[in-house]
mmCIF file of C-alpha atoms in Angstrom:
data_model
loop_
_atom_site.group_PDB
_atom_site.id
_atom_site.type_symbol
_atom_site.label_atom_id
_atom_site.label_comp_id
_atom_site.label_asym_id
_atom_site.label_seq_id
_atom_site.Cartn_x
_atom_site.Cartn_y
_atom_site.Cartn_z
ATOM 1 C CA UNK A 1 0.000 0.000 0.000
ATOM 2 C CA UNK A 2 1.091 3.597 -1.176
ATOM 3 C CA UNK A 3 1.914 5.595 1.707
ATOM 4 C CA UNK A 4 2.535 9.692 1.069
ATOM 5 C CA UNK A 5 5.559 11.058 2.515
ATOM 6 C CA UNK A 6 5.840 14.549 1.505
ATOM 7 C CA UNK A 7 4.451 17.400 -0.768
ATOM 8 C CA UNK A 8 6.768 19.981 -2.477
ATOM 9 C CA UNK A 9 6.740 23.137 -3.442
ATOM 10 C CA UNK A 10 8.716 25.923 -5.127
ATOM 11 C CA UNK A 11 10.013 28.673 -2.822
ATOM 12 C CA UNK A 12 11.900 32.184 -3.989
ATOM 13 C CA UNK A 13 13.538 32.924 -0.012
ATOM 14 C CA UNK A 14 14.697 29.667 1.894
ATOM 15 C CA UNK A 15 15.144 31.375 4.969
ATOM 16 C CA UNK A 16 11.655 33.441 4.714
ATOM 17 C CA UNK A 17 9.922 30.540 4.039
ATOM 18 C CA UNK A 18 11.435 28.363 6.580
ATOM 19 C CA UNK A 19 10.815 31.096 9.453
ATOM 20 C CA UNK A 20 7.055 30.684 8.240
ATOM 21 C CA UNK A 21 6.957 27.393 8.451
ATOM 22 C CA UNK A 22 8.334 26.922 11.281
ATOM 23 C CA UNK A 23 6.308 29.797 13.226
ATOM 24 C CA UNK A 24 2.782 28.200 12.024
ATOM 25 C CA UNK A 25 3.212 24.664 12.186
ATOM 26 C CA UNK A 26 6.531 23.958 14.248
ATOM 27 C CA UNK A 27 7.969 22.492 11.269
ATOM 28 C CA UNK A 28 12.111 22.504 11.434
ATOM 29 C CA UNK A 29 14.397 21.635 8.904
ATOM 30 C CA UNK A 30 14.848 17.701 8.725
ATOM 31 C CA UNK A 31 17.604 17.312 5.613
ATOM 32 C CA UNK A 32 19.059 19.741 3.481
ATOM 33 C CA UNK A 33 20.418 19.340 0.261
ATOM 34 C CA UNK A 34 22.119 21.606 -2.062
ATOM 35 C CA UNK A 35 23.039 20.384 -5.636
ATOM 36 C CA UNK A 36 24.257 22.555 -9.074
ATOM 37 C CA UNK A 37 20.946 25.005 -9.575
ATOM 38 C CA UNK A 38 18.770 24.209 -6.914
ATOM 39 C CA UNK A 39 18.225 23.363 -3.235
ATOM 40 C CA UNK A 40 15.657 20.670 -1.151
ATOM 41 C CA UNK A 41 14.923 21.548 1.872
ATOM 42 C CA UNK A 42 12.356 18.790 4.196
ATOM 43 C CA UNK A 43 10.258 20.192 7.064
ATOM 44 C CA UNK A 44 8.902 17.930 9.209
ATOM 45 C CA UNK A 45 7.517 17.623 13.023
ATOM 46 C CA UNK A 46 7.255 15.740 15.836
ATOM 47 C CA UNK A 47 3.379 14.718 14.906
ATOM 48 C CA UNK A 48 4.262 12.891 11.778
ATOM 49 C CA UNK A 49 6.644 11.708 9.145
ATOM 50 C CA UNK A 50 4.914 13.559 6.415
ATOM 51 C CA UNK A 51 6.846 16.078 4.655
ATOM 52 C CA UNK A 52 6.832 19.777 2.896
ATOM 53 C CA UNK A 53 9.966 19.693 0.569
ATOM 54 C CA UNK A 54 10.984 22.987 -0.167
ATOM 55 C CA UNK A 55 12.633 23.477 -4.052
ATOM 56 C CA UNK A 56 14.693 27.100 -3.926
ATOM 57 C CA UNK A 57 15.990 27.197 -7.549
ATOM 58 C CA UNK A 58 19.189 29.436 -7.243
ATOM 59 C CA UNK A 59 19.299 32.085 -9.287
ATOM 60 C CA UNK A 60 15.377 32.064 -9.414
ATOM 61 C CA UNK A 61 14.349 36.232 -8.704
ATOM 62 C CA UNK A 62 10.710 36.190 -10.256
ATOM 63 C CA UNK A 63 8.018 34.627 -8.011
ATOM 64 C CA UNK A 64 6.283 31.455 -9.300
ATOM 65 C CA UNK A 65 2.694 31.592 -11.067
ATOM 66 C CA UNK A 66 0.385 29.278 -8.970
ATOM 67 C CA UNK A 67 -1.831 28.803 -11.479
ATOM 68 C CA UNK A 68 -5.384 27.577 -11.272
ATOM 69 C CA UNK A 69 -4.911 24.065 -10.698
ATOM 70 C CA UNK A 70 -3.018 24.028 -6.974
ATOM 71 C CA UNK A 71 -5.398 24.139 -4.060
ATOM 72 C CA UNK A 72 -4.166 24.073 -0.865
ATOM 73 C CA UNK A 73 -2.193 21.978 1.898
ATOM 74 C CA UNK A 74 -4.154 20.686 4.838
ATOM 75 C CA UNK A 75 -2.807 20.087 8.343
ATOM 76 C CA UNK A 76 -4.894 19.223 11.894
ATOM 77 C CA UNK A 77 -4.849 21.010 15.062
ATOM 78 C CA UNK A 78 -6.243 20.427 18.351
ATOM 79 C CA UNK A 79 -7.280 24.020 19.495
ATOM 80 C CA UNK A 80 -8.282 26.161 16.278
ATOM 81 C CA UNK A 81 -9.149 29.389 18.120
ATOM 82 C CA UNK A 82 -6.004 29.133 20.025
ATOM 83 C CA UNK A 83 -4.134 28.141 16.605
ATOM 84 C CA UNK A 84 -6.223 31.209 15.523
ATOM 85 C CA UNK A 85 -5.194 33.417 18.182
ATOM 86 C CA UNK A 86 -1.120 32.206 17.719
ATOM 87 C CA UNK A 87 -1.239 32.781 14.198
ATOM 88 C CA UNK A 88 -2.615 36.560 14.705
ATOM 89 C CA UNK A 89 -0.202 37.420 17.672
ATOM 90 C CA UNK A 90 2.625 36.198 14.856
ATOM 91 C CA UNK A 91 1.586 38.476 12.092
ATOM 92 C CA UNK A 92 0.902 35.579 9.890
ATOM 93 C CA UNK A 93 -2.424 37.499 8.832
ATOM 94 C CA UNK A 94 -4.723 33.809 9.301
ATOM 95 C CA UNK A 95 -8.265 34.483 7.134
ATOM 96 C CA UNK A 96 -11.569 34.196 9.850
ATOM 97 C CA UNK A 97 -12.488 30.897 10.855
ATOM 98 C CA UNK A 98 -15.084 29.464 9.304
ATOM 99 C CA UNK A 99 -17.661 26.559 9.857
ATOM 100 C CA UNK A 100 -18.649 23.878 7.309
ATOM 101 C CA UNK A 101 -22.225 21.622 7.651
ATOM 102 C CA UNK A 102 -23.352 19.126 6.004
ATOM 103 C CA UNK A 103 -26.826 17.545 6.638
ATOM 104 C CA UNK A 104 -27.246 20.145 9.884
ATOM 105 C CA UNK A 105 -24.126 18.449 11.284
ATOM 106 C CA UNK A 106 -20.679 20.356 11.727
ATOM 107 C CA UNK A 107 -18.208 18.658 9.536
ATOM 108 C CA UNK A 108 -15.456 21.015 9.986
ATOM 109 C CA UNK A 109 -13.796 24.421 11.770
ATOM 110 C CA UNK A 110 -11.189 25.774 9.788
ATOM 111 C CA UNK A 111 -9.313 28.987 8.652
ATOM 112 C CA UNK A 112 -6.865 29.030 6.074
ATOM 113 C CA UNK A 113 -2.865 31.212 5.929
ATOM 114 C CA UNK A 114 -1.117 32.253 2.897
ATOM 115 C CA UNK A 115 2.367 31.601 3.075
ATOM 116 C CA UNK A 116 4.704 33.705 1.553
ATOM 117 C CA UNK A 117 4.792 32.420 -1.749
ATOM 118 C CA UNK A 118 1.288 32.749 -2.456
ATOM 119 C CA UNK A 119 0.218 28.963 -1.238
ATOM 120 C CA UNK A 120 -2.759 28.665 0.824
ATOM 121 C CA UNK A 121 -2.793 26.248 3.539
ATOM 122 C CA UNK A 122 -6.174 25.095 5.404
ATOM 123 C CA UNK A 123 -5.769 24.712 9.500
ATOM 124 C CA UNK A 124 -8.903 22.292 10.064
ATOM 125 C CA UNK A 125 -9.813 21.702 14.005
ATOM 126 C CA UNK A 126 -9.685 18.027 14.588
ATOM 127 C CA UNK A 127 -12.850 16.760 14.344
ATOM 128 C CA UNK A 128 -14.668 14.032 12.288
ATOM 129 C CA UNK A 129 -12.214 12.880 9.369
ATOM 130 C CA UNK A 130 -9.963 15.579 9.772
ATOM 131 C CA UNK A 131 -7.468 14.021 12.234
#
């Protein structure tokens, strides 16, 4: 059976977008790796293996178009108004939270961040499926 391991993403400022990650989901760096042109870096936790894998492309000065196909990242937190609160207090500008239903029932609590290369990441509340 398939098991994911890590998402990546292309990043202008290693050390910007490391500080993000880092501030909003206690992500450090796990490996580095620098080759000719570009640079992977893996952020991980303590709450699970899976991975964001950062791509900095040296020499890379233009930011990169997102397009209309990407989404958005996902991650789980126990607390979401105190997740809320924490991301405000950082300056990491977190949209409102927001409730989802479905058949009258809550299905989720959720507010989403924009990091600082434009990707949009969802912080659900644990609750239902989103574990």
């Amino acid at each position: 059976m398939a098991k994911a391991i890590h998402t990546m993403i292309r990043v202008l400022d290693e050390a910007r977008s490391v500080a993000f990650y880092e501030t909003a989901f206690g992500l450090k760096i796990a490996d580095r790796f620098v080759f000719d042109g570009f640079t992977l870096v893996y952020l991980r936790n303590a709450e699970a293996d899976f991975e964001v894998e950062l791509t900095v492309n040296h020499g890379r000065s233009e930011p990169y178009a997102l397009g209309d196909g990407y989404g958005h990242l996902a991650v789980a937190v126990e607390d979401l108004d105190a997740e809320h609160a924490r991301f405000t207090d950082a300056g990491l500008t977190p949209q409102p939270v927001k409730e989802f239903f479905r058949d009258g029932a809550l299905m989720a609590r959720f507010f989403f961040v924009t990091d600082p290369d434009g990707y949009k990441i969802e912080v659900l509340e644990r609750h239902g499926r989103y574990r």
